[in-house]
Coordinates of C-alpha atoms in Angstrom, one line a residue:
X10 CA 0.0 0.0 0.0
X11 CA 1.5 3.0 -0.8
X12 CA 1.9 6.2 1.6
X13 CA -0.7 8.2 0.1
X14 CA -3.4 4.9 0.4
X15 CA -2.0 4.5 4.0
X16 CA -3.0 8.1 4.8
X17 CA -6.5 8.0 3.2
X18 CA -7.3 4.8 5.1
X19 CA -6.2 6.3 8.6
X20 CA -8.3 9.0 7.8
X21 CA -11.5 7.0 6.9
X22 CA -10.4 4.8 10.0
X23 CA -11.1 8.0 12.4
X24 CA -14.0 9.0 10.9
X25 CA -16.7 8.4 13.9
X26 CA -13.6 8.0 16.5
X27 CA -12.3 11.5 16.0
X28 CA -13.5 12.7 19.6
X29 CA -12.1 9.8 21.8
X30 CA -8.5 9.4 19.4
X31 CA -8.6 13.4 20.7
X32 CA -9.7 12.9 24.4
X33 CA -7.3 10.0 24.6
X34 CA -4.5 12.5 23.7
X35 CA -5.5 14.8 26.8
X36 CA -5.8 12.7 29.3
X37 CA -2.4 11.0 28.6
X38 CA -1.1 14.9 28.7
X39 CA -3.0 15.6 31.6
X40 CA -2.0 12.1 33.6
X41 CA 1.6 12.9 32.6
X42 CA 1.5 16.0 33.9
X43 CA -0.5 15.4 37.1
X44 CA 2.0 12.8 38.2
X45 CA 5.1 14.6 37.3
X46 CA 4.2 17.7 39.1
X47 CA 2.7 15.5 42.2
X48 CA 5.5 13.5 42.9
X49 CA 7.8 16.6 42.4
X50 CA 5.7 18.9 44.9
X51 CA 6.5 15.9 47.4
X52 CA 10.2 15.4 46.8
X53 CA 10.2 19.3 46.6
X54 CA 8.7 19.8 50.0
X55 CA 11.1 16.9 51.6
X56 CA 14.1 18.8 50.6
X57 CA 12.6 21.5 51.8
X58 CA 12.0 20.0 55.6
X59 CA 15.6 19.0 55.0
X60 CA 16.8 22.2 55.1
X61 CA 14.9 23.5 57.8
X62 CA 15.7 20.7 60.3
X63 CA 19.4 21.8 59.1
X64 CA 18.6 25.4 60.5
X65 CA 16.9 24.4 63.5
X66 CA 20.0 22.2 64.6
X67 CA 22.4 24.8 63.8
X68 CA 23.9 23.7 60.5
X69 CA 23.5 26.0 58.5
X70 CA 26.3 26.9 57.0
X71 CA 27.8 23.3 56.9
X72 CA 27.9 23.2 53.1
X73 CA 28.0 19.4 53.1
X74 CA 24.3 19.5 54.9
X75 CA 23.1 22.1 52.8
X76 CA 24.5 20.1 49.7
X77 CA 22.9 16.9 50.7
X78 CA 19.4 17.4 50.1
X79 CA 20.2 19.4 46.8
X80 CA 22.0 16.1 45.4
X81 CA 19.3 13.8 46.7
X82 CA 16.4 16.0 45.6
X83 CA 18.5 15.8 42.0
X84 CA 18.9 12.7 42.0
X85 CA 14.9 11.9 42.7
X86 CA 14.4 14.0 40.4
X87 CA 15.8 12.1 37.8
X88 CA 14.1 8.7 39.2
X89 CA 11.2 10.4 39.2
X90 CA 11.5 11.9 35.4
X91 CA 12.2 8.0 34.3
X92 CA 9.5 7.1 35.7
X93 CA 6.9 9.3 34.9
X94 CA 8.9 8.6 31.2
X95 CA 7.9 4.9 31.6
X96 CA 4.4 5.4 32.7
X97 CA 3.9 7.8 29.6
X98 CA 5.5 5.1 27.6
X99 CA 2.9 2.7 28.6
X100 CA 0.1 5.2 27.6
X101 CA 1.6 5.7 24.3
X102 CA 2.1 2.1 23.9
X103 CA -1.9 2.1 25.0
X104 CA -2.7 4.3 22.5
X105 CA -1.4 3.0 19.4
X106 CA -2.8 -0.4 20.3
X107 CA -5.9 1.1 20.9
X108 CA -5.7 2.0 17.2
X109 CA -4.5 -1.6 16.2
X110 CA -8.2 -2.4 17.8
X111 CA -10.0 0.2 15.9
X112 CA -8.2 -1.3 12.4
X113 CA -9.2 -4.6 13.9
X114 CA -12.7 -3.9 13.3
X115 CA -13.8 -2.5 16.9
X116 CA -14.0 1.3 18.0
X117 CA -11.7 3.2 19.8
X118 CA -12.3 3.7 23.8
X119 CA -10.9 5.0 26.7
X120 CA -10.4 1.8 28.6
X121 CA -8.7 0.2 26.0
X122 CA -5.7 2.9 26.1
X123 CA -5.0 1.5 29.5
X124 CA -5.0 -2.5 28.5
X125 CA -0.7 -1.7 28.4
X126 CA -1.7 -1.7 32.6
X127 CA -3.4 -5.1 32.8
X128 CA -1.1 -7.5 35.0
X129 CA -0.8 -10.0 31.9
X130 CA 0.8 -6.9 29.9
X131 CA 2.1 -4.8 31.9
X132 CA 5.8 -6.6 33.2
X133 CA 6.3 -7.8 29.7
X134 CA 5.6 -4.2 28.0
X135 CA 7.8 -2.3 30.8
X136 CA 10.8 -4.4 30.3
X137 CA 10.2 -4.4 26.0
X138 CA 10.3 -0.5 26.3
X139 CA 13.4 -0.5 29.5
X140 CA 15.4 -2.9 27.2
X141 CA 14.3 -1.0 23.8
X142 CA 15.3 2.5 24.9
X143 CA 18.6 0.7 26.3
X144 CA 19.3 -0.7 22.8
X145 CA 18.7 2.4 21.1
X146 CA 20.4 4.7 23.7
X147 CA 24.4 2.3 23.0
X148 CA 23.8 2.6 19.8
X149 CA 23.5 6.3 19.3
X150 CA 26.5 6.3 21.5
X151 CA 28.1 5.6 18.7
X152 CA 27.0 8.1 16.2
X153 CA 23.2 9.5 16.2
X154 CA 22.7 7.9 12.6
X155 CA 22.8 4.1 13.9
X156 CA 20.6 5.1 16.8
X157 CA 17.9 6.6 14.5
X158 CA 18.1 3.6 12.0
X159 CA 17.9 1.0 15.5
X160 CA 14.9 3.0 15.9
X161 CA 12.8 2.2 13.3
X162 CA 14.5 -1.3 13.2
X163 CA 12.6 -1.5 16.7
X164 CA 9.6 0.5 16.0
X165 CA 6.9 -2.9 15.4
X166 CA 8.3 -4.4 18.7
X167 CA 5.5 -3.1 20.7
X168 CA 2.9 -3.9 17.9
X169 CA 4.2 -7.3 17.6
X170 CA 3.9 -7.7 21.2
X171 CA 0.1 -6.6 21.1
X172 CA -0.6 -9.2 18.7
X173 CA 1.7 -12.2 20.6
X174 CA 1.5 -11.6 24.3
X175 CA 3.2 -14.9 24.4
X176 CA 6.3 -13.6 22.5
X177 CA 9.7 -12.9 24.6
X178 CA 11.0 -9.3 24.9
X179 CA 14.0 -10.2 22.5
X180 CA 11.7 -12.2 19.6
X181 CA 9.6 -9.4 19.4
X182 CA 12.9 -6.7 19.1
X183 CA 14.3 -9.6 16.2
X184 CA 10.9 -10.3 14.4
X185 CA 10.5 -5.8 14.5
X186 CA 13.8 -6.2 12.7
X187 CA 13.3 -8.5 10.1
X188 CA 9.8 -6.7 9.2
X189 CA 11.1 -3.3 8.7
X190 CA 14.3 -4.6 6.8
X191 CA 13.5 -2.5 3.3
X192 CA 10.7 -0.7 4.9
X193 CA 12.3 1.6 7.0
X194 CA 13.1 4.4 4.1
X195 CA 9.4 3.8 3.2
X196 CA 8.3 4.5 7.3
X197 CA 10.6 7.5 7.7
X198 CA 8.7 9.3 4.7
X199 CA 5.2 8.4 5.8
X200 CA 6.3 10.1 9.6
X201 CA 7.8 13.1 7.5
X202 CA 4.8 13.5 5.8
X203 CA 3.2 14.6 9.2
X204 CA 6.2 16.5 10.5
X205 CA 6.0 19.3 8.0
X206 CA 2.0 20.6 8.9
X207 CA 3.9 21.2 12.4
X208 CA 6.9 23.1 10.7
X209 CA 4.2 25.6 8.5
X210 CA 3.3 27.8 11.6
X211 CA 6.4 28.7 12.5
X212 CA 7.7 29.0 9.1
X213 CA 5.0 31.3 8.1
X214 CA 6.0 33.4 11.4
X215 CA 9.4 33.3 10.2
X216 CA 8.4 34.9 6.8
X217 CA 6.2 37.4 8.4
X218 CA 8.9 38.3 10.4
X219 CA 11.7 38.3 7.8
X220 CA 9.4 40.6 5.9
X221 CA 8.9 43.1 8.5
X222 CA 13.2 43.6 9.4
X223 CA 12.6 47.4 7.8
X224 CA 9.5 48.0 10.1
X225 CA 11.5 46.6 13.1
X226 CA 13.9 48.5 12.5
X227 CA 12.5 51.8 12.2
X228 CA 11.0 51.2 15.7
X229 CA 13.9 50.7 17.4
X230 CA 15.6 53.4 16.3
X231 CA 11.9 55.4 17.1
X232 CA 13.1 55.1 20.7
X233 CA 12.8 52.5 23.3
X234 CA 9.3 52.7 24.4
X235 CA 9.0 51.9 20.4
X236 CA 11.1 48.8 20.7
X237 CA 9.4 47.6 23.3
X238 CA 6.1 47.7 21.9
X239 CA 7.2 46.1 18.4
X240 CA 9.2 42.9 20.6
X241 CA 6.2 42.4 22.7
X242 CA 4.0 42.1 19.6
X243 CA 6.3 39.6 17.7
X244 CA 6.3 37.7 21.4
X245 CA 2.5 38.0 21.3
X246 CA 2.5 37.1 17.7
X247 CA 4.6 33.6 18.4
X248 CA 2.9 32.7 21.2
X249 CA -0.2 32.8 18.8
X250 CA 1.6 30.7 16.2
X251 CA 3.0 28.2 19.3
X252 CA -1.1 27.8 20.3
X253 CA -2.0 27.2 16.6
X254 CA 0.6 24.6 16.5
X255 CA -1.1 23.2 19.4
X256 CA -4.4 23.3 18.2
X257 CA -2.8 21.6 15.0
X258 CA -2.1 18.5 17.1
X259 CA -5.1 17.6 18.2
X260 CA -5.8 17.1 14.6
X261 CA -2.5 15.7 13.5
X262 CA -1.4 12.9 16.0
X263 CA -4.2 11.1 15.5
X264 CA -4.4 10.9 11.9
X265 CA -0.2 10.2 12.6
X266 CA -0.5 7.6 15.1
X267 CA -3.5 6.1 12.6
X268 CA -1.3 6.0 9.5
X269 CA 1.6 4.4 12.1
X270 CA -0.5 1.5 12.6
X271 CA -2.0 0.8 9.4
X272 CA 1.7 0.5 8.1
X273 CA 1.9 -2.1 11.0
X274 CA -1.1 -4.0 9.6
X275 CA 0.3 -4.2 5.9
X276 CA 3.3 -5.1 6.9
X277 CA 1.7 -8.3 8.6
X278 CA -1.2 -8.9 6.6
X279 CA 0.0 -7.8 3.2
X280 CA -2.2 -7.7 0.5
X281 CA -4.8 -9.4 2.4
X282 CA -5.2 -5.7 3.7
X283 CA -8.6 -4.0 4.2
X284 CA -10.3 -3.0 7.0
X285 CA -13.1 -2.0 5.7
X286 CA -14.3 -5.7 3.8
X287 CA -16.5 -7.6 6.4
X288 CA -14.7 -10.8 5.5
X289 CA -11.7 -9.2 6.6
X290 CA -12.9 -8.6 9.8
X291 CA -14.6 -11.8 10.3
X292 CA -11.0 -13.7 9.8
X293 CA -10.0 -11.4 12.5
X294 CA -12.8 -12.0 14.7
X295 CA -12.1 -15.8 14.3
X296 CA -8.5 -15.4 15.1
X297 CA -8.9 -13.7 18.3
X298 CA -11.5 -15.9 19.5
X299 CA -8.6 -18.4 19.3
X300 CA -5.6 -16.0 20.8
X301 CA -7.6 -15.3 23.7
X302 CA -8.3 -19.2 24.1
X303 CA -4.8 -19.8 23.9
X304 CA -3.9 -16.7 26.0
X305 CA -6.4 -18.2 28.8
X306 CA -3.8 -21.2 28.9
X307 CA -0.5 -19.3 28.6
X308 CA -1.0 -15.9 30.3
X309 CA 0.1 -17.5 33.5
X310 CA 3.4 -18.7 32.2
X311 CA 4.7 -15.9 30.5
X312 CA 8.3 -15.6 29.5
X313 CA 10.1 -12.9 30.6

């Protein structure tokens, strides 16, 4: 299927589902957010009690006691940020499987974003994403070119483990591999495709304010009440172009994250393809019957 069919299909996936693909996107911001800051107010006001024990008893000006809480509250910090990292992860990972549903034939919900957090997925998808962002992270030590390309060698790991719970954190990594051998030139343009309606705002701000150098200008050298009033208007001006970029997202991840995992689907069903003939989704109505019959016998010996 080529990149324009991908897109077109994505699009006529959402149609109906627009709303929760949308609210999905929020409350994974908002969840994200809400934790981050949470757990950050606490560690914040521990370091905080820290110090003031440190006064009370006299120290101070002991710059190792004054130190200590700084390099503890860092290094929470830090635990904390990979965590709350992990746990968007897992939403993300949600998401797009979510969207491996909706191609499947059902519609798209809130619960099912969170099926990464059932206690047959969850251990398995943790350690998939720990040991992926690993993988990728050694090999951009090397140069940033073979990290990128291990990225997208990775990128069906996930997707693959959606579809075989039963599948070991390293067959899944190997079998992402093998799939996207040839394909990932073809999945890099389909993501670019996106990336430019994100680029136009500020590229049209750019223009506007390339074209308006003399004006500038001519303000500045007005006086500086002048130049004041011309930066504060670009400032207003980009933060306008920043929340139209936002607005813009709402519309374009969706229709992204769509295209992502239709990709996914021709890659593993070929040109036996369509989501929108019933006999395609009555095959895939008969195999899940049987995966979650064989899942009922396996999920308790998993392999980790």
């Amino acid at each position: 299927m080529k990149r324009r069919e991908i897109k077109k299909t994505a699009k006529k996936l959402l149609k109906g589902n627009w709303k929760v693909a949308i609210l999905n996107l929020i409350i994974i911001s908002v969840l994200t957010s809400v934790i981050s800051q949470g757990i950050l107010t606490v560690i914040g006001a521990g370091s905080s009690f820290t110090m003031i024990e440190s006064v009370i008893e006299g120290n101070v000006y002991d710059s190792t006691v004054m130190a200590e809480p700084t390099i503890t509250a860092s290094l929470l910090s830090l635990l904390i940020s990979t965590l709350v990292g992990l746990i968007s992860s897992l939403m993300y990972a949600g998401y797009a499987w979510n969207i491996l549903d909706r191609i499947d034939g059902a519609k798209l919900s809130i619960e099912g974003m969170f099926q990464t957090f059932r206690k047959e997925r969850i251990f398995k998808t943790t350690g998939l994403i720990i040991v992926m962002s690993i993988l990728i992270m050694l090999w951009s030590l090397l140069f940033i070119i073979p990290g990128i390309i291990k990225s997208y060698s990775y990128s069906q790991a996930l997707n693959i483990m959606r579809d075989n719970p039963t599948i070991s954190i390293m067959d899944a990594l190997d079998q992402s591999r093998k799939m996207m051998k040839g394909k990932k030139w073809s999945f890099f343009l389909l993501q670019l495709s996106f990336i430019w309606l994100y680029i136009v705002p500020f590229l049209v701000y750019a223009l506007i304010l390339f074209g308006s150098v003399q004006t500038i200008e001519a303000r500045l050298d007005a006086g500086p009440n002048e130049g004041i009033a011309i930066i504060i208007g670009f400032l207003l001006l980009f933060l306008v172009f920043v929340f139209l970029a936002l607005v813009l997202s709402f519309y374009i991840e969706p229709y992204r994250r769509t295209a992502q995992q239709v990709f996914y689907r021709t890659l593993t069903d070929g040109d036996t393809f369509d989501p929108f003939h019933p006999d395609y989704h009555e095959k895939d109505n008969q195999d899940e019957k049987y995966n979650e019959d064989y899942e009922g016998r396996q999920l308790d010996d998993v392999d980790f």
